[in-house]
XYZ file of C-alpha atoms in Angstrom:
541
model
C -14.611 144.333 -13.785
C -14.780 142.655 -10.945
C -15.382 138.703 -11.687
C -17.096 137.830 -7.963
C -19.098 134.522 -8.038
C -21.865 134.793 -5.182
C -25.024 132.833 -5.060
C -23.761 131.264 -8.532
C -23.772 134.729 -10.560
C -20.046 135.910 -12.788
C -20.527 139.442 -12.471
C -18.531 140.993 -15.237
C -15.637 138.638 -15.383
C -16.404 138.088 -19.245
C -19.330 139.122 -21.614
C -22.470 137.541 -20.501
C -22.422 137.415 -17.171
C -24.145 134.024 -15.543
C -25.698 133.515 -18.775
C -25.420 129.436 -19.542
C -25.516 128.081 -16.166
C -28.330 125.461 -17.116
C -31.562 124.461 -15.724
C -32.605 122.900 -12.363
C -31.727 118.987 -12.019
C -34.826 117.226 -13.022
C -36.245 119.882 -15.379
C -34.813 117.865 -18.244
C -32.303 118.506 -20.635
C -31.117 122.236 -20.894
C -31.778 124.558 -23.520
C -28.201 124.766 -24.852
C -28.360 121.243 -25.443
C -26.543 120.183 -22.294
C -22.709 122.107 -23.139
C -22.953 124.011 -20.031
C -23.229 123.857 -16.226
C -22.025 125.918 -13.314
C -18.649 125.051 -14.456
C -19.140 127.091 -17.285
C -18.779 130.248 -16.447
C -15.881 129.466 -14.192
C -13.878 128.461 -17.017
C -14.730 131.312 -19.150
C -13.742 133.933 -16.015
C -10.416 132.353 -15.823
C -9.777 131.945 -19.383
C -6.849 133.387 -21.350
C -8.767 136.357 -22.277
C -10.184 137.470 -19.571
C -9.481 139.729 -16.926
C -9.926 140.300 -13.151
C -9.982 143.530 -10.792
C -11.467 145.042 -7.617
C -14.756 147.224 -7.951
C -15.383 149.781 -5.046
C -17.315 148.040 -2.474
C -14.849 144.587 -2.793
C -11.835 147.139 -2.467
C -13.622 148.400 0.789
C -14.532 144.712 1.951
C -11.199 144.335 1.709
C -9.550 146.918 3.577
C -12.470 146.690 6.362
C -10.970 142.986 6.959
C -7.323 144.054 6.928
C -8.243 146.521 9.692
C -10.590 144.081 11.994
C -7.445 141.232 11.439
C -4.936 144.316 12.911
C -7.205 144.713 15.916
C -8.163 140.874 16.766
C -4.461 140.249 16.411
C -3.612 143.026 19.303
C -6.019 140.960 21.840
C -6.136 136.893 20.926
C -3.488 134.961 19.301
C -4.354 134.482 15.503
C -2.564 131.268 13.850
C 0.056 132.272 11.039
C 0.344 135.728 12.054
C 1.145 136.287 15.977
C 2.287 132.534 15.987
C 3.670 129.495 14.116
C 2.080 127.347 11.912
C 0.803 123.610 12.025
C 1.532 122.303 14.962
C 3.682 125.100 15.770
C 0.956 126.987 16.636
C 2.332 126.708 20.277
C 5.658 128.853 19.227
C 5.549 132.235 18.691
C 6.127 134.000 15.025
C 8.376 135.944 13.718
C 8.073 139.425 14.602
C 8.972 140.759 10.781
C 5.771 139.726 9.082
C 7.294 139.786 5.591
C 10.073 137.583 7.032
C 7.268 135.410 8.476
C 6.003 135.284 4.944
C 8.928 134.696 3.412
C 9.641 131.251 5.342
C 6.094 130.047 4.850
C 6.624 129.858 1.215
C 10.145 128.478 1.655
C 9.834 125.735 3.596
C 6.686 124.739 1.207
C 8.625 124.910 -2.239
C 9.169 121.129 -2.016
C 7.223 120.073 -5.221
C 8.480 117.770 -8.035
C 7.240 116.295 -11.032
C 5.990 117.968 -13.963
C 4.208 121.269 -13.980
C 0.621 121.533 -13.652
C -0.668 122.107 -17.219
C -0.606 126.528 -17.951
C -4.617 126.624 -18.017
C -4.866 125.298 -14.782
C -2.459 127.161 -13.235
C -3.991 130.297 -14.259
C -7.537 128.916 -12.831
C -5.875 127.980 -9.575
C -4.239 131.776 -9.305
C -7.696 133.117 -10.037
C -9.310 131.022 -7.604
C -7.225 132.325 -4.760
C -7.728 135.735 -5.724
C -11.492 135.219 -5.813
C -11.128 133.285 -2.035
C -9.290 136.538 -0.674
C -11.792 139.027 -2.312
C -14.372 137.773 -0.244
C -12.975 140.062 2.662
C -12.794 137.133 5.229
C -8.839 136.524 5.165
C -7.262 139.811 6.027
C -5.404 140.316 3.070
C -3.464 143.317 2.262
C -5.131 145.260 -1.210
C -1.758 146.103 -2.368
C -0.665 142.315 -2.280
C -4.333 141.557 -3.649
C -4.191 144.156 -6.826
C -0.395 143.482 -7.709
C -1.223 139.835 -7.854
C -4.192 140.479 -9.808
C -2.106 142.731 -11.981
C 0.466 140.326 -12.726
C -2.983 137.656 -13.578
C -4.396 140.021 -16.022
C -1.034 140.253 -18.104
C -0.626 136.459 -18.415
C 2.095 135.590 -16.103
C 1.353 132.313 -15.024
C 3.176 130.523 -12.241
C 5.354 127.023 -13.736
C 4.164 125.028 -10.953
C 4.983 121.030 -10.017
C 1.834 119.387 -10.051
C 3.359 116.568 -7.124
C 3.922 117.318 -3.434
C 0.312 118.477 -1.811
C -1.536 116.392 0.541
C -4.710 119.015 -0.347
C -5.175 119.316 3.850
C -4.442 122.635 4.464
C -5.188 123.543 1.285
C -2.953 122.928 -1.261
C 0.020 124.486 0.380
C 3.181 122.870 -1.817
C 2.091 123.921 -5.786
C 0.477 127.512 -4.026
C 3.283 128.283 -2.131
C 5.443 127.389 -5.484
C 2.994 130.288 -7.293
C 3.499 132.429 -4.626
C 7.084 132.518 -4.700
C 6.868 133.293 -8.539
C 4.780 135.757 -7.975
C 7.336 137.440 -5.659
C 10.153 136.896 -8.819
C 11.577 133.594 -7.967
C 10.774 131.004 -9.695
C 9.567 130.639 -13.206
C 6.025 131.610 -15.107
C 4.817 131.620 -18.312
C 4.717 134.535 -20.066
C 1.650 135.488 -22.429
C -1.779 134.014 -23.365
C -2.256 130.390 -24.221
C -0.131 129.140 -27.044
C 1.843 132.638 -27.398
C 3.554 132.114 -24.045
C 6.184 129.963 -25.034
C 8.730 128.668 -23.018
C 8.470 129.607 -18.840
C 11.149 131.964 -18.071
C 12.737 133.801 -14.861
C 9.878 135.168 -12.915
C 11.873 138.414 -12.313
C 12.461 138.752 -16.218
C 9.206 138.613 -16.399
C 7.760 141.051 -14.287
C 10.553 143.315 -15.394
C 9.774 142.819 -19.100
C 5.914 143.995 -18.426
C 6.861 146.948 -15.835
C 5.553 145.134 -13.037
C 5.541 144.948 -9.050
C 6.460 141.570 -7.978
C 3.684 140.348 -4.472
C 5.453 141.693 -1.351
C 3.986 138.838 0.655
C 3.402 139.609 4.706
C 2.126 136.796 6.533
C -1.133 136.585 6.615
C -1.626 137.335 3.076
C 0.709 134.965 2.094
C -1.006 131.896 4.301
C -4.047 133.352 2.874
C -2.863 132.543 -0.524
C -1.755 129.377 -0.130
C -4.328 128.368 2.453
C -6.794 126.651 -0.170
C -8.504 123.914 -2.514
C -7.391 125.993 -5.624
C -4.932 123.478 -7.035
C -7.001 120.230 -7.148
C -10.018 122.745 -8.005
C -8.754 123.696 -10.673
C -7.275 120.705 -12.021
C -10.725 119.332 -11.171
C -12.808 122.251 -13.030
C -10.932 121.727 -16.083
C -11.357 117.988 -15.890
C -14.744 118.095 -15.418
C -14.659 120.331 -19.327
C -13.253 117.056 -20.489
C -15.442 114.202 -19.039
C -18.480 116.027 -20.849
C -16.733 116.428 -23.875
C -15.638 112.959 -23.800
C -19.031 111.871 -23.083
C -20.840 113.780 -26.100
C -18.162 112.149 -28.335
C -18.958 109.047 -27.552
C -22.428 109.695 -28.057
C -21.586 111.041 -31.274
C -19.665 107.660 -32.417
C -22.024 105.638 -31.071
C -24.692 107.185 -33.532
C -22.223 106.868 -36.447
C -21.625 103.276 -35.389
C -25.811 102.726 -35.562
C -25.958 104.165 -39.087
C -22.607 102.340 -40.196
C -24.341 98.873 -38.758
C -27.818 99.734 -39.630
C -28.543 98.798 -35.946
C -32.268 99.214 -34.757
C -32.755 102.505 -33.456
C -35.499 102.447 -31.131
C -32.971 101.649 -28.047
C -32.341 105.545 -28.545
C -35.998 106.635 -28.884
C -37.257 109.786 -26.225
C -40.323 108.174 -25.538
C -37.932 105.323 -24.303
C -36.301 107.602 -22.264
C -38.913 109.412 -20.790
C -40.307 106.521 -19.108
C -37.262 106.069 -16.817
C -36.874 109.727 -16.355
C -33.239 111.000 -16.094
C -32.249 113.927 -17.822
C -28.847 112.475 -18.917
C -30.486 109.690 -20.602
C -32.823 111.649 -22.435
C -29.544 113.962 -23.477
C -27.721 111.102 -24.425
C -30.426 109.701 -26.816
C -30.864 112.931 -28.453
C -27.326 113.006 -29.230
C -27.038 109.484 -30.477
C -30.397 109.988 -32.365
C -28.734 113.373 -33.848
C -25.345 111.790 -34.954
C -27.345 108.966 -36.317
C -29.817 110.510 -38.579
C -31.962 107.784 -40.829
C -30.457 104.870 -40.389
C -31.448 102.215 -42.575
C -31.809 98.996 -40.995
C -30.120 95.975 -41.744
C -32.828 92.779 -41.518
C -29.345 90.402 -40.444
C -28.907 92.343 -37.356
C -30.440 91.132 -33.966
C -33.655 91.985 -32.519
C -31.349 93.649 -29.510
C -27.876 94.618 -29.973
C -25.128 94.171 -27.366
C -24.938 96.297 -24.325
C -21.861 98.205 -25.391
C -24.332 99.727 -28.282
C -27.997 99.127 -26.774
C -27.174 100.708 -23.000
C -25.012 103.561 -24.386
C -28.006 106.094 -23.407
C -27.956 104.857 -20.301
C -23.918 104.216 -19.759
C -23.448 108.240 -20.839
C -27.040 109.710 -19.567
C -25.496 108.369 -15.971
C -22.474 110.198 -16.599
C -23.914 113.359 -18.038
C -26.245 113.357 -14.818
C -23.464 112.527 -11.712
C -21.425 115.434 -14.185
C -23.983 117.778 -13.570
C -24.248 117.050 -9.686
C -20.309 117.303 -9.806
C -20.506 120.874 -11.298
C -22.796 122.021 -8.351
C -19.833 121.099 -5.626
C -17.085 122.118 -7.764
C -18.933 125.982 -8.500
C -19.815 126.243 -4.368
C -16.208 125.177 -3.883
C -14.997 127.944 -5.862
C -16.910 130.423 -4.451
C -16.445 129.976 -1.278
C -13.440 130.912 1.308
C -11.714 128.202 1.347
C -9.126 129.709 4.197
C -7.808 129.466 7.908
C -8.502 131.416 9.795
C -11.427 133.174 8.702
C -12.524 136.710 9.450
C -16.235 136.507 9.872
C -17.910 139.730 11.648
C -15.799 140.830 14.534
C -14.746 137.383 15.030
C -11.749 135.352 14.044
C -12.431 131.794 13.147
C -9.988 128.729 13.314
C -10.921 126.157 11.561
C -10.877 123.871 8.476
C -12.239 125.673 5.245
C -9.322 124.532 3.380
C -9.538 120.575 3.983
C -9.980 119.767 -0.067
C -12.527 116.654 1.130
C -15.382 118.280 -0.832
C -13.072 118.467 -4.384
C -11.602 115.075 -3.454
C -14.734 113.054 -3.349
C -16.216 114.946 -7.068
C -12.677 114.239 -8.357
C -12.994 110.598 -7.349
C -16.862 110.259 -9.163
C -14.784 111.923 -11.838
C -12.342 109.193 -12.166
C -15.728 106.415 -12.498
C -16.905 108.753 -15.104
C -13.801 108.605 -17.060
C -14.055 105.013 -16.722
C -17.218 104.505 -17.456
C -16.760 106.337 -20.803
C -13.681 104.496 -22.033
C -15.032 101.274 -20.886
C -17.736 101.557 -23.664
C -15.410 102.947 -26.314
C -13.541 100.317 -25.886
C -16.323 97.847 -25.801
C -17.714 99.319 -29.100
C -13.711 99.015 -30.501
C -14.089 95.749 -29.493
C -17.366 94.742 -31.542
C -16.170 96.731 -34.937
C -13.485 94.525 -35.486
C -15.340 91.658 -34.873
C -16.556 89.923 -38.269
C -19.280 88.419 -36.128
C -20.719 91.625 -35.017
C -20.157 94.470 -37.447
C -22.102 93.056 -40.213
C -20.261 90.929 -42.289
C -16.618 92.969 -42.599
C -13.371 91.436 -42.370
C -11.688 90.931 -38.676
C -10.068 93.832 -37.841
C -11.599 95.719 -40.852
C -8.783 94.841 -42.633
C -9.574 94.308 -46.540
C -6.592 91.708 -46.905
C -7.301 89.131 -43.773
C -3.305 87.652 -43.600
C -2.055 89.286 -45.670
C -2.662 92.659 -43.162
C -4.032 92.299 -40.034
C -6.183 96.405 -39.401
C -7.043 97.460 -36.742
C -5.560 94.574 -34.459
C -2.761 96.571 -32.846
C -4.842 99.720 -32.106
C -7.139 97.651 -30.634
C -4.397 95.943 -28.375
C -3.391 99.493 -27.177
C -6.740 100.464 -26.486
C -7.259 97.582 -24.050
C -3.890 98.463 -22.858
C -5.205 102.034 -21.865
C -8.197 100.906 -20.449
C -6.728 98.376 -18.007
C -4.294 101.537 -16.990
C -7.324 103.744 -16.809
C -8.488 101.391 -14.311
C -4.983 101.118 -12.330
C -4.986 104.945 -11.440
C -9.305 105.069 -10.801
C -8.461 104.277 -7.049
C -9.589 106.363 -4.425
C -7.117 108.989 -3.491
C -8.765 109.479 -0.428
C -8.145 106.148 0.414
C -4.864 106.427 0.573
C -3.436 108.867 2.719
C -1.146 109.255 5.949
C -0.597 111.281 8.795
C 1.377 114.119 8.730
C 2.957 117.258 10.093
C 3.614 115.843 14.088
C 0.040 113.897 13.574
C -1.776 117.813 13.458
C -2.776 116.455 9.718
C -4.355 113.110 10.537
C -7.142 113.314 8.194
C -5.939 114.425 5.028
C -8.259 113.955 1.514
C -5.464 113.776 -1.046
C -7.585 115.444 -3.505
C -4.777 117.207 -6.122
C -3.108 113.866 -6.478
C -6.627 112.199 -7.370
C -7.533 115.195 -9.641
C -3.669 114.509 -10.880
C -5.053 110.946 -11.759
C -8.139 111.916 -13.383
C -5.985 113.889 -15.886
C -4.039 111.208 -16.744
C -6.647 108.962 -17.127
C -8.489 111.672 -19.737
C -5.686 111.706 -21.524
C -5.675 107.776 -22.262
C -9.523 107.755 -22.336
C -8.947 110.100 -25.472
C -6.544 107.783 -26.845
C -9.245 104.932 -26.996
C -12.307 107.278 -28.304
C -9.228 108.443 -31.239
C -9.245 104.960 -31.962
C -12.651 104.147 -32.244
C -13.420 107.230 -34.438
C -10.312 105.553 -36.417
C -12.268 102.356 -36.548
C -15.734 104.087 -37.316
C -13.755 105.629 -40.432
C -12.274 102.624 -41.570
C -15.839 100.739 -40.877
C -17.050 103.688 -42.993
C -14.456 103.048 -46.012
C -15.420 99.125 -46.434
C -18.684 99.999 -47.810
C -22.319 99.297 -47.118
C -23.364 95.904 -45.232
C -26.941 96.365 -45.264
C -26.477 99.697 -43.949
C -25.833 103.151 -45.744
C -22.631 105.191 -45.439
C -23.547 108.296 -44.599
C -22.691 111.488 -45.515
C -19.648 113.216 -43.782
C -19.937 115.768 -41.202
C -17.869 117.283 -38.504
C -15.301 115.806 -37.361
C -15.952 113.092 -40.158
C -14.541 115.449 -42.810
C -11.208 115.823 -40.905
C -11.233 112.274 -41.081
C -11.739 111.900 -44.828
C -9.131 114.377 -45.553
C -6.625 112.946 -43.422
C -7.316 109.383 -42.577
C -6.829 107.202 -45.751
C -7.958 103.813 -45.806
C -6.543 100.441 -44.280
C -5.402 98.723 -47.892
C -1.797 98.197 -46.652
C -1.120 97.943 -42.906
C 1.008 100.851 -41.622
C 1.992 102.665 -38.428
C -1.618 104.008 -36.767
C 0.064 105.759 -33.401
C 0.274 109.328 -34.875
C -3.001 108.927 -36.459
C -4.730 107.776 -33.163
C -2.872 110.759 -31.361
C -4.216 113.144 -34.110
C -7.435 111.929 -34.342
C -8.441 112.094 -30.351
C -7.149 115.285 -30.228
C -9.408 116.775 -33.127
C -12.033 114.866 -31.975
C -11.759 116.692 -28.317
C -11.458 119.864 -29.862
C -14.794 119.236 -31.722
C -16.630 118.443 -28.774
C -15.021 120.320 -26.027
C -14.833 124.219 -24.636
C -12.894 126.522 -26.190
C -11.713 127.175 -22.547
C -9.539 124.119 -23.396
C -8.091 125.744 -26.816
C -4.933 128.385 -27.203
C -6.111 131.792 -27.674
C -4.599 131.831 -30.589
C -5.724 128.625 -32.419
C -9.022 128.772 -34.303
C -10.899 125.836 -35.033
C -13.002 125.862 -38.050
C -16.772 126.113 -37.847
C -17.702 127.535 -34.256
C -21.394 127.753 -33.262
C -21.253 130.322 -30.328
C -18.899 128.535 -27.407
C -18.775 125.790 -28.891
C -16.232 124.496 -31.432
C -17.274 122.922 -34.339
């Protein structure tokens, strides 16, 4: 099967095909409820189960580029093959193209930090491999199927996620998979979960009977000449920011029914009248979470923002999400490459410059931020007596004598102002490099780099307002009506006992966010090998 994205179709990667791709922007919400986008089906072609090869006509594409690279290199000078690279390019190459190859990736294998996480690895590998398939890099089919081999067997490169300016492509963490892929270095070995520990890359393709990449020189800059490390990190991201923003929808309706807040702030009609799709999403979510909600005559006439505006907090995100998906899914099916073999022509330039990943990674990061900011805000308003209808501060049933919620609260506020530390602009702040020939450079794996870290608190704080929601849930009715418990409220009964003594919340925060993103996110984001209860198609339950 071959996988090829073109004109936004998956052809054969994984049952399907380019089923779930969504509806046009402005046609309102999509009929799967919103769940998928053109990021979709990118996720589920590089997932753990699936599986990648050449069909006839991409194997031909293939070897009809190889052929028009040999020729155009016997009459012009071609960059990375017949001479050097960056600036270089002046200098003559190394006859010996495998030797040629072989100090590419060398010189590059300068990362540090810790390794990008296995999923997105595996995406980035698969995103080169679609790049070169596309016939317009010159790459050798034996270097394109043994790499492909090596994919479908789930050997995936341990690479450090620090070191790439995301110019030329993401040379540093690409060049680090391409050098595994060759036997040095270190992969994981298996599917998801099962892989365990990395290991040897050599063991590895020993253990499995197979070839390691014999990497000339223009396959090998062709490989590492690309956006596929921030893309990928970016792709996967992008999973998260929706899930984060349908949990929060989902809390927020809890929240309404827990209050017995007025409900007409999340009516359609409301919604229609502005227009956005997102906001009309977002209601429907909120409106579904909430169910009756019986409403409590001591509330006010109009809530605070951090409840009344949710709609239109998460209907903004859901919508700029949905714009996002559109560059990220042209990105990846592009050639992102230099140079580029188009015709009978080759083509220097700058398909690789990440500037189009960078600037959806850095809407990403106000996303994030826009999403925690209202968790936190809604935190903030459950443990106030003032505002969440008559409990004790902190929903603590012995005021003094414990003091609740007050130190989850603290660390939420903590993440948030952290969140907001690493939301600046990678592309803001880069530097000139490599002899001044990289003097524009977008910085776009470090931002996606960011982005990942601020997920990862941003599911801290929505763990600890489902934590709060619970224990709002446990004090008993204040004019309101507790309902009845649903997913991923029953996790929460089973698990999360109530406040009566204070005691260490950290693990149950932890625990809590990361049920709560299972719920609500793709399995994409989920071992192979770990089922989660209750799934309704792709989407766990």
């Amino acid at each position: 099967m071959s996988g090829v994205l073109a004109g936004g179709d998956l052809h054969g990667a994984v049952p399907g095909g380019a089923e779930g791709l969504g509806t046009r922007p402005g046609s309102g919400p999509p009929d799967d409820g919103g769940r998928a986008d053109q990021v979709t089906p990118l996720l589920r072609a590089t997932g753990w189960t699936a599986r990648t090869d050449l069909d006839e006509a991409e194997r031909g594409r293939l070897h009809r580029g190889r052929e028009r690279l040999a020729r155009l290199v016997a009459s012009r000078p071609v960059y990375g093959v017949s001479r050097g690279y960056g600036p270089l390019v002046r200098y003559g190459a190394e006859p010996d193209p495998f030797r040629q190859a072989d100090g590419l990736l060398a010189h590059l294998c300068v990362g540090q930090g810790p390794p990008l996480p296995p999923e997105v690895a595996r995406t980035m590998v698969w995103l080169r491999l679609q790049s070169m398939r596309l016939g317009h890099s010159g790459v050798d089919v034996a270097v394109w199927s043994a790499l492909a081999a090596q994919w479908n067997a789930g050997i995936t490169p341990r690479v450090p996620q620090d070191g790439s300016l995301s110019a030329s492509g993401d040379l540093v963490p690409l060049a680090h998979a391409a050098r595994a892929a060759a036997g040095d270095g270190e992969v994981w070995n298996g599917f998801g979960a099962t892989a365990g520990a990395p290991v040897p890359a050599a063991d590895a393709l020993r253990r499995q009977g197979l070839e390691p990449v014999r990497w000339d020189a223009r396959s090998a800059l062709a490989f590492v000449n690309g956006t596929s490390a921030s893309l990928a990190m970016a792709l996967h991201n992008h999973d998260r920011i929706r899930a984060l923003a349908e949990a929060s929808a989902a809390v927020t309706g809890r929240l309404v029914t827990l209050l017995g807040a007025a409900t007409e702030a999340y009516a359609e009609r409301l919604a229609l009248v502005r227009g956005h799709p997102g906001h009309r999403l977002a209601s429907e979510w909120i409106r579904s979470a909430a169910g009756d909600v019986v409403a409590d005559p001591a509330r006010p006439l109009q809530e605070p923002y951090s409840l009344r505006c949710a709609p239109q907090v998460l209907g903004a995100v859901l919508d700029q999400v949905r714009l996002q998906a559109e560059v990220l899914a042209t990105e990846a099916r592009g050639c992102t490459d230099n140079p580029v073999l188009v015709g009978d022509a080759v083509l220097h330039g700058g398909n690789f410059h990440a500037a189009p990943v960078a600037l959806a990674v850095e809407q990403q990061a106000v996303c994030v931020h826009q999403v925690a900011y209202l968790a936190e805000r809604q935190l903030a308003l459950v443990v106030d007596p003032e505002r969440n209808g008559g409990r004790p501060p902190f929903l603590t049933p012995r005021p003094g004598r414990g003091s609740g919620l007050a130190g989850v609260q603290m660390a939420a506020t903590s993440h948030l102002a952290a969140i907001r530390q690493a939301g600046y602009p990678a592309s803001m702040t880069p530097l000139p490099a490599n002899l001044d020939n990289q003097d524009h450079v977008p910085m776009a794996l470090n931002g996606a780099n960011a982005v990942r870290g601020m997920l990862d608190r941003a599911w801290w704080i929505m763990g600890s307002l489902f934590v709060a929601a619970h224990q709002l849930s446990l004090l008993g009715p204040a004019g309101s009506r507790r309902p009845e418990p649903a997913a991923p409220w029953e996790w929460f009964e089973q698990n999360v006992p109530g406040l009566l003594r204070d005691r260490p919340l950290a693990a149950e925060v932890a625990a809590a966010a990361e049920v709560v993103e299972r719920r609500f996110g793709w399995p994409s984001a989920v071992p192979a090998d770990v089922t989660l209860e209750g799934t309704d198609g792709d989407r766990t339950r």
